[in-house]
CSV table of C-alpha atoms in Angstrom, one decimal:
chain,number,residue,atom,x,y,z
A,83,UNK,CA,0.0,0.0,0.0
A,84,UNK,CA,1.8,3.0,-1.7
A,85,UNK,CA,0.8,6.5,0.3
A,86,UNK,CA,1.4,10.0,-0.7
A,87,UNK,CA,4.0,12.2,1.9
A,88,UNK,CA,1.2,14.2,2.6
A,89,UNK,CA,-1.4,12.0,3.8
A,90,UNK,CA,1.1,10.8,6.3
A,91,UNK,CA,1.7,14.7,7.2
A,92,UNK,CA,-2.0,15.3,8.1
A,93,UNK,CA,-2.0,11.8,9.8
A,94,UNK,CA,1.0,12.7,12.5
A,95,UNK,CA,-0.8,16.3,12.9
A,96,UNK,CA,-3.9,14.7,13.6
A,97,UNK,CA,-2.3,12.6,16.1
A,98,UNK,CA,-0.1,15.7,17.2
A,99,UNK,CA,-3.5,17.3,17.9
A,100,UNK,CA,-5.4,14.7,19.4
A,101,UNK,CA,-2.5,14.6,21.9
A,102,UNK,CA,-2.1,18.5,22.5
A,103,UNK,CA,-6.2,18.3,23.3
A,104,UNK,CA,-5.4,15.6,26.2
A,105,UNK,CA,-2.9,17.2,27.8
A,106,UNK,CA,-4.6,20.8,27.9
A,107,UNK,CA,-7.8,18.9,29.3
A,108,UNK,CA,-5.8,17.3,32.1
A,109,UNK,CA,-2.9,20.0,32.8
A,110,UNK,CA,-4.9,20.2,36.3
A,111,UNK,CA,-3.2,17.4,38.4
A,112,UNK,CA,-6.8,16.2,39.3
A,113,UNK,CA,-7.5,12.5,40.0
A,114,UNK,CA,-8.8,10.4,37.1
A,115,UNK,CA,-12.5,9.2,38.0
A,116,UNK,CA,-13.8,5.8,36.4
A,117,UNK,CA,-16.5,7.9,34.5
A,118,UNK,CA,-14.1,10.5,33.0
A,119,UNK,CA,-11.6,7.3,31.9
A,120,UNK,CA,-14.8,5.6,30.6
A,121,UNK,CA,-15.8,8.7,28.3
A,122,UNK,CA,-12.2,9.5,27.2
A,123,UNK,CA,-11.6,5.2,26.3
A,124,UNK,CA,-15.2,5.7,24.4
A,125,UNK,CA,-13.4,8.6,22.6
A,126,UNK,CA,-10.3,6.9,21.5
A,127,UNK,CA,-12.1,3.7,20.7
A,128,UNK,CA,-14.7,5.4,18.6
A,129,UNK,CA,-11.1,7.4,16.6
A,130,UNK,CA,-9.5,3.8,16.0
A,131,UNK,CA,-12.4,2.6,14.6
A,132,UNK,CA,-13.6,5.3,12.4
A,133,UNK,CA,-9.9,5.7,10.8
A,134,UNK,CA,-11.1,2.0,9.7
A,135,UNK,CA,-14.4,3.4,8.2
A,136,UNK,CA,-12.0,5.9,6.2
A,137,UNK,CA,-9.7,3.0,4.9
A,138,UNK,CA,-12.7,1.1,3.8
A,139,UNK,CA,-14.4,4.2,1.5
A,140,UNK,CA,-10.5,5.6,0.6
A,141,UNK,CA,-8.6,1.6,-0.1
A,142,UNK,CA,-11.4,-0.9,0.2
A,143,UNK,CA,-12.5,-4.1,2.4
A,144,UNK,CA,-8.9,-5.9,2.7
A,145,UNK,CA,-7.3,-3.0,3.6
A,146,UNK,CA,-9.4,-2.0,6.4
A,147,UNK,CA,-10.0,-5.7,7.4
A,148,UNK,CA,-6.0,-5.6,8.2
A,149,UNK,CA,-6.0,-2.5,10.1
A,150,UNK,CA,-8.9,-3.9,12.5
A,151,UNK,CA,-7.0,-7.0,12.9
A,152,UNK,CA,-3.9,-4.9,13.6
A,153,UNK,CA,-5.6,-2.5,15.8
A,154,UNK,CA,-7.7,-5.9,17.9
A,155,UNK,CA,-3.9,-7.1,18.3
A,156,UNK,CA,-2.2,-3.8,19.3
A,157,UNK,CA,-5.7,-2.9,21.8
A,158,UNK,CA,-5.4,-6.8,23.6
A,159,UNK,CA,-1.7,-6.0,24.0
A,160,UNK,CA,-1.6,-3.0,25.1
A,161,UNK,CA,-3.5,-4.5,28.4
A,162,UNK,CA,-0.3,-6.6,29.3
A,163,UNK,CA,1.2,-2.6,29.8
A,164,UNK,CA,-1.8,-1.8,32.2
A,165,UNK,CA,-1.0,-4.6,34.1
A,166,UNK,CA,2.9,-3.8,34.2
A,167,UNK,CA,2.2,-0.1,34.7
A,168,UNK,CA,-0.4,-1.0,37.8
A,169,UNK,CA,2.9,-3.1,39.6
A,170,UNK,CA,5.5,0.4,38.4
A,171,UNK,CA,2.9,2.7,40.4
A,172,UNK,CA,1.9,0.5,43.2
A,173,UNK,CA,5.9,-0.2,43.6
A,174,UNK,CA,7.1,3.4,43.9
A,175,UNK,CA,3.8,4.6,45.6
A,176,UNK,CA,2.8,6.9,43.0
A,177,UNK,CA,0.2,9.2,44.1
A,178,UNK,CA,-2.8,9.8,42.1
A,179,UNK,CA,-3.1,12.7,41.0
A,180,UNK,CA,0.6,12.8,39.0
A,181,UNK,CA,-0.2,9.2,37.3
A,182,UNK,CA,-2.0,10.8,34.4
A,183,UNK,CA,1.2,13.5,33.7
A,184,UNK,CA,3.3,10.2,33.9
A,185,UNK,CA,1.3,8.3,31.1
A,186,UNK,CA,1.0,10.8,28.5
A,187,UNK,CA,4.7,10.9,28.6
A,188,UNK,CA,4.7,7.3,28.3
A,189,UNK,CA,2.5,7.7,25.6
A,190,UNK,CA,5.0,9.9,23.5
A,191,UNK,CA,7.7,7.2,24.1
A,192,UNK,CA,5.4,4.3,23.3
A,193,UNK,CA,4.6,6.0,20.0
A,194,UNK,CA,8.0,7.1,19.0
A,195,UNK,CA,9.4,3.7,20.0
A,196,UNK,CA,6.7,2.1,17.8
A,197,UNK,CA,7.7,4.3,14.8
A,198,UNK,CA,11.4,2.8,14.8
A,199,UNK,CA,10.9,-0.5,14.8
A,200,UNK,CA,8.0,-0.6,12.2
A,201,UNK,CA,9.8,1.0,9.7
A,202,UNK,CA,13.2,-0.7,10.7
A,203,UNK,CA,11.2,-4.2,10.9
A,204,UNK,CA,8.8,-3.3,7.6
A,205,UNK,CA,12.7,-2.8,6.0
A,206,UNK,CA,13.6,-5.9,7.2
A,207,UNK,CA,11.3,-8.4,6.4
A,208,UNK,CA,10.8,-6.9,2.8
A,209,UNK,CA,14.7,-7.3,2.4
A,210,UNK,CA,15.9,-10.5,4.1
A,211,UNK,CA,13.0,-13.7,3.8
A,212,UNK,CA,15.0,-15.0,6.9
A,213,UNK,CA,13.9,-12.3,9.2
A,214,UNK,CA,10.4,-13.3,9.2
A,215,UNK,CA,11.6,-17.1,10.6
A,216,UNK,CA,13.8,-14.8,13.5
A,217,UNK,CA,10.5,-12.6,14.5
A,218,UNK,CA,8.6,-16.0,14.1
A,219,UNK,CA,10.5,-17.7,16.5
A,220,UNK,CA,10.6,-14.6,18.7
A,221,UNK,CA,6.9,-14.2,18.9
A,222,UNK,CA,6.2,-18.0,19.7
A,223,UNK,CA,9.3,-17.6,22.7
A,224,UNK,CA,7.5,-14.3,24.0
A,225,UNK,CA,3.9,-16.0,23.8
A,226,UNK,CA,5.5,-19.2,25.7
A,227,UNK,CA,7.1,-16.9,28.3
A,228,UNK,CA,4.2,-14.5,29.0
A,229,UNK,CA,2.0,-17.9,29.6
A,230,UNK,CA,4.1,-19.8,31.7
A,231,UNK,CA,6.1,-17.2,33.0
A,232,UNK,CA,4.2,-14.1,34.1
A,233,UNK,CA,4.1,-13.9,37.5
A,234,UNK,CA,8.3,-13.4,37.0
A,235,UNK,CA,8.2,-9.7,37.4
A,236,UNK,CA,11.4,-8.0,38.0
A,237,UNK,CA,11.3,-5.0,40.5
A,238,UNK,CA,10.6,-1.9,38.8
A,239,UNK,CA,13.9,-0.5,40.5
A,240,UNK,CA,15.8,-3.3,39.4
A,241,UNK,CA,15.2,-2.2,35.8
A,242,UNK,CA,19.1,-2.2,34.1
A,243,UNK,CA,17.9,1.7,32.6
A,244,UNK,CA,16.7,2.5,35.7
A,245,UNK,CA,19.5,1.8,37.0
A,246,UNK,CA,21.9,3.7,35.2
A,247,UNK,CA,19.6,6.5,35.1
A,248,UNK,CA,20.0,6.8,39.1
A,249,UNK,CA,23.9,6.0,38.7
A,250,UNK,CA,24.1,9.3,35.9
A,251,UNK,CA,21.1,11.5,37.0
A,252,UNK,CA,21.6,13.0,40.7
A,253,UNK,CA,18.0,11.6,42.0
A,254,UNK,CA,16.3,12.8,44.8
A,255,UNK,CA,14.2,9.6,46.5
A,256,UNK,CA,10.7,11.7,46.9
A,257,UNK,CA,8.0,13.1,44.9
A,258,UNK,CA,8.0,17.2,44.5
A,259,UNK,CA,4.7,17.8,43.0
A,260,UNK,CA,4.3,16.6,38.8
A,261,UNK,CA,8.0,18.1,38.4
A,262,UNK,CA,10.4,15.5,37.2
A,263,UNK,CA,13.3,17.6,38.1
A,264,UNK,CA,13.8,20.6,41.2
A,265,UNK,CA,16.5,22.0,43.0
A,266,UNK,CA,17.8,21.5,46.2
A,267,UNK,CA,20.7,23.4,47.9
A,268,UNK,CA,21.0,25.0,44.5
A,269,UNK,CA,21.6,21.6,42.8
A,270,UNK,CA,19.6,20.6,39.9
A,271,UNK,CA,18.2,17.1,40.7
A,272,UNK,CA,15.7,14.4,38.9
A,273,UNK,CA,12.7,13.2,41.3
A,274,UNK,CA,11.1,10.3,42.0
A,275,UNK,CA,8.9,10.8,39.7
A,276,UNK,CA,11.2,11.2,36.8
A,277,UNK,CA,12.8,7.7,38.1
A,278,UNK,CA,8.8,6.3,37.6
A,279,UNK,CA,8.9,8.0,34.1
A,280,UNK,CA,12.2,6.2,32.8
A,281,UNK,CA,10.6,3.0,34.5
A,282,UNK,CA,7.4,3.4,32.2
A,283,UNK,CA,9.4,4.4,29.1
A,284,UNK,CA,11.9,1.0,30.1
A,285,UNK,CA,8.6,-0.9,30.0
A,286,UNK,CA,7.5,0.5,26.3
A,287,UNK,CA,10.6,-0.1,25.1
A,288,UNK,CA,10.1,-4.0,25.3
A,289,UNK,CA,6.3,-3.8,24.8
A,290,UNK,CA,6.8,-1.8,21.4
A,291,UNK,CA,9.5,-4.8,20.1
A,292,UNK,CA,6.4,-7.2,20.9
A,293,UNK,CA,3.7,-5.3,19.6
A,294,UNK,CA,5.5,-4.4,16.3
A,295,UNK,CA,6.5,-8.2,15.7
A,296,UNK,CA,3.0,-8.7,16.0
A,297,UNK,CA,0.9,-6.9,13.8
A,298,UNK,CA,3.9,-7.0,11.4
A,299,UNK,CA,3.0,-11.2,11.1
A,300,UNK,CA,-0.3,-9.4,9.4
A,301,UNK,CA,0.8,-7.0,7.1
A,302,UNK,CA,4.1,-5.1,6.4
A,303,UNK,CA,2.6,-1.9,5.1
A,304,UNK,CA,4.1,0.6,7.2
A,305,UNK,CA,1.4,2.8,7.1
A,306,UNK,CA,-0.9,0.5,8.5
A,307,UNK,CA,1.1,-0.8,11.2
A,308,UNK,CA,1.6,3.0,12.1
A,309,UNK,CA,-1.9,3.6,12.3
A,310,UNK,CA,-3.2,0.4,14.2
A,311,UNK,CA,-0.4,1.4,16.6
A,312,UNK,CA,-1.6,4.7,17.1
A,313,UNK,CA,-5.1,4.5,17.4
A,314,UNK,CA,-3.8,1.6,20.1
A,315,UNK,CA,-2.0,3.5,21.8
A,316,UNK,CA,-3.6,7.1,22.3
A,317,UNK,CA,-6.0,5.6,24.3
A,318,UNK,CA,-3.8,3.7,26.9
A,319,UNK,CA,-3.9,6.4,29.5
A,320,UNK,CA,-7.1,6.4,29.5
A,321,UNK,CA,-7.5,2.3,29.4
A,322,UNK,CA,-5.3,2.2,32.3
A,323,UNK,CA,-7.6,4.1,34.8
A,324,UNK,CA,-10.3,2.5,33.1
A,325,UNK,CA,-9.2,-1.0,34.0
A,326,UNK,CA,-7.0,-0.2,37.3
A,327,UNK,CA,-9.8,-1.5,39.6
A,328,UNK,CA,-10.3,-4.2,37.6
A,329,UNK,CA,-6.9,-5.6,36.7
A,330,UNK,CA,-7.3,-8.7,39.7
A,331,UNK,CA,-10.4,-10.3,37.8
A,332,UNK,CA,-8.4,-10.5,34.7
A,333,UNK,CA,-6.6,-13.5,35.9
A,334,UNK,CA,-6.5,-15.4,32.6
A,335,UNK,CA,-6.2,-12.6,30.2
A,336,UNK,CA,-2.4,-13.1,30.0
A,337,UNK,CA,-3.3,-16.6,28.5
A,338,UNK,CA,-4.9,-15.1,25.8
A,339,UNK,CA,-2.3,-12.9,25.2
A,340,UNK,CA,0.2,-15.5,24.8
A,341,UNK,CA,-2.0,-17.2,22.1
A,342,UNK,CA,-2.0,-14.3,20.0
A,343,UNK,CA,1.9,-13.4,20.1
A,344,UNK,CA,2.0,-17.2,19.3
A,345,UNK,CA,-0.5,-17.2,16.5
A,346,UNK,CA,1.4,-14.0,14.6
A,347,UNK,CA,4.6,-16.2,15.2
A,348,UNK,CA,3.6,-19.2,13.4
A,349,UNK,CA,1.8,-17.0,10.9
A,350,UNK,CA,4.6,-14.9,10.3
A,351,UNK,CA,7.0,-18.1,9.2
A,352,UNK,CA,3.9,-19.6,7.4
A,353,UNK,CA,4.0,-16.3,5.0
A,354,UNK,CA,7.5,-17.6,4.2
A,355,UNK,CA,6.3,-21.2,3.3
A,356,UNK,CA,4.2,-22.1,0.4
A,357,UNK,CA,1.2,-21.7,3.0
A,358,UNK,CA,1.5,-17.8,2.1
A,359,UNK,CA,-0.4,-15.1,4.3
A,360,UNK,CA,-3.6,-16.8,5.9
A,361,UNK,CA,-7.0,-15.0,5.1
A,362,UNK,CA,-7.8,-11.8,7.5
A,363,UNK,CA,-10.4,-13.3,8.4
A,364,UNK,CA,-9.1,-15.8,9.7
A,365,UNK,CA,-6.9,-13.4,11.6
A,366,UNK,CA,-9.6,-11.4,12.4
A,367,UNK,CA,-11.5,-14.3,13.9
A,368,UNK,CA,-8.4,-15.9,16.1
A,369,UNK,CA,-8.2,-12.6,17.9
A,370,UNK,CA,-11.5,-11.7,18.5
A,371,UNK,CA,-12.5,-15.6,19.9
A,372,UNK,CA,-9.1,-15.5,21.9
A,373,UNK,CA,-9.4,-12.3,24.1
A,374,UNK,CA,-13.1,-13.1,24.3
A,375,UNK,CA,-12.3,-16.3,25.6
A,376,UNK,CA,-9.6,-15.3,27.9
A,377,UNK,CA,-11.8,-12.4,29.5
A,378,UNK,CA,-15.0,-14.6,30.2
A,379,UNK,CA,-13.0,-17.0,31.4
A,380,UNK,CA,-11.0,-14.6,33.8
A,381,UNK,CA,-14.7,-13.4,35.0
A,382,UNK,CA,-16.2,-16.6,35.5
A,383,UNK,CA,-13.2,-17.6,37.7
A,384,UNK,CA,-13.0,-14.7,39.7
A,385,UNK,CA,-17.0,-14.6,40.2
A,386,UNK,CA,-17.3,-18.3,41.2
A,387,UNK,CA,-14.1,-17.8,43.5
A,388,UNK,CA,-15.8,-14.6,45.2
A,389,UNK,CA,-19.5,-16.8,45.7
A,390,UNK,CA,-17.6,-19.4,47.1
A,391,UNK,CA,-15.3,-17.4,49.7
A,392,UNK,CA,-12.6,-18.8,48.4
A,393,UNK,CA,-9.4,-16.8,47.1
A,394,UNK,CA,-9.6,-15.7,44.0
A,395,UNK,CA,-7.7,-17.8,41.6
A,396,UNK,CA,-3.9,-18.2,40.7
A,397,UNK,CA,-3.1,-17.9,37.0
């Protein structure tokens, strides 16, 4: 899919705008109410999937199916950062009314991250066949590790950038307000919260080299990948206060997850093999009956678990 420099110039303004309109709606360090979340993950949802109304009158069926499948598979993942983001927070104590300031940066990273590796991995894959076995193979270890590995978290402050950030940066160990950096005794120094940031960014960093491998076993049209991404992840910050309270009934969800990074791994080599690309459809349908699985089968655990006054169940 061939697209003009300027379509691509009113794309990254839009998203330029979209952005500036968030943060001048929440430059008030205010705490972020379910309701508010709910109307602001409405928004972003509605934006994601009305750029694939727009695909379907400009390009036509296939290429709009292969955004949605994109999009499904960048939206599913982008839960596994809630999750991870939940444990950063709870870790360093973050208080409430600075978390939002925190994940709009985060934001910024996740996108410019993304936007590297899609065109470095689009490159890739169109140049060297072999690459598509290496992301294969990738994708099937990640899927393997996130379902029978997950509960292997690694302190946030254990985080190698983290790390060296407090070995470089002078920190000081408290919060000062939303400022990532003060002074004290005349000495310019990072704070807490600009230790949380770097944790976040660490955390998108890894996420983004998932998510990319992903969506790029679907299609290898960069501007689609961009886009899925996007509309994915605009709408994170609000997902995460959306889903903060909820996060312990989603006990299974990370099996689901696993599937997925699986099923783009296998499908990835297959388009190397005389198999070819399967059908979006067939895509399409995979993710939608695997993260519908996983999440009714997270709330039926947790609900019989809470009727029967027993703990809720381990993953």
């Amino acid at each position: 899919m061939s697209v003009s420099w300027w379509v691509w110039a009113v794309l990254m303004l839009a998203i330029a705008a979209m952005l500036a309109v968030d943060l001048f709606l929440h430059r008030d360090n205010h705490v972020i109410g379910f309701r508010e979340a709910a109307l602001w993950s409405g928004i972003w949802i509605a934006a994601g999937l009305l750029f694939g109304v727009i695909l379907w009158g400009w390009q036509g069926g296939d290429v709009a199916g292969t955004y949605y499948a994109g999009y499904l598979i960048e939206k599913a993942l982008s839960i596994d950062n809630v999750f991870v983001f939940a444990l950063i927070f709870t870790y360093f104590a973050v208080p409430a009314s600075v978390q939002h300031k925190v994940l709009f940066w985060g934001v910024i990273g996740a996108l410019l991250f993304r936007l590297v590796f899609i065109f470095v991995g689009a490159e890739l894959l169109e140049t060297f066949f072999w690459t598509a076995y290496v992301f294969g193979v990738f994708l099937i270890y990640t899927g393997y590790k996130m379902a029978f590995r997950h509960g292997e978290q690694t302190p946030p402050d254990r985080n190698p950038v983290v790390r060296l950030v407090r070995k470089v940066v002078p920190t000081d160990a408290r919060y000062h307000g939303d400022r990532f950096f003060t002074r004290i005794d005349g000495r310019r120094v990072a704070t807490l919260l600009f230790v949380v940031l770097i944790a976040v960014e660490a955390t998108d960093l890894i996420f983004a080299v998932d998510s990319v491998a992903a969506i790029l076993a679907i299609t290898t049209s960069t501007f689609i990948v961009w886009t899925a991404n996007a509309f994915a992840i605009l709408g994170l910050r609000s997902l995460y206060f959306c889903l903060a309270g909820l996060l312990r009934r989603f006990v299974h969800l990370h099996y689901g997850l696993a599937v997925l990074l699986a099923f783009a791994g296998v499908k990835l080599i297959l388009s190397e093999t005389s198999v070819g690309k399967l059908p979006i459809p067939v895509t399409l349908g995979v993710i939608v009956v695997t993260i519908t699985v996983s999440i009714v089968w997270s709330l039926r655990s947790t609900r019989q678990a809470a009727l029967s006054g027993t703990a809720e169940p381990r993953s």
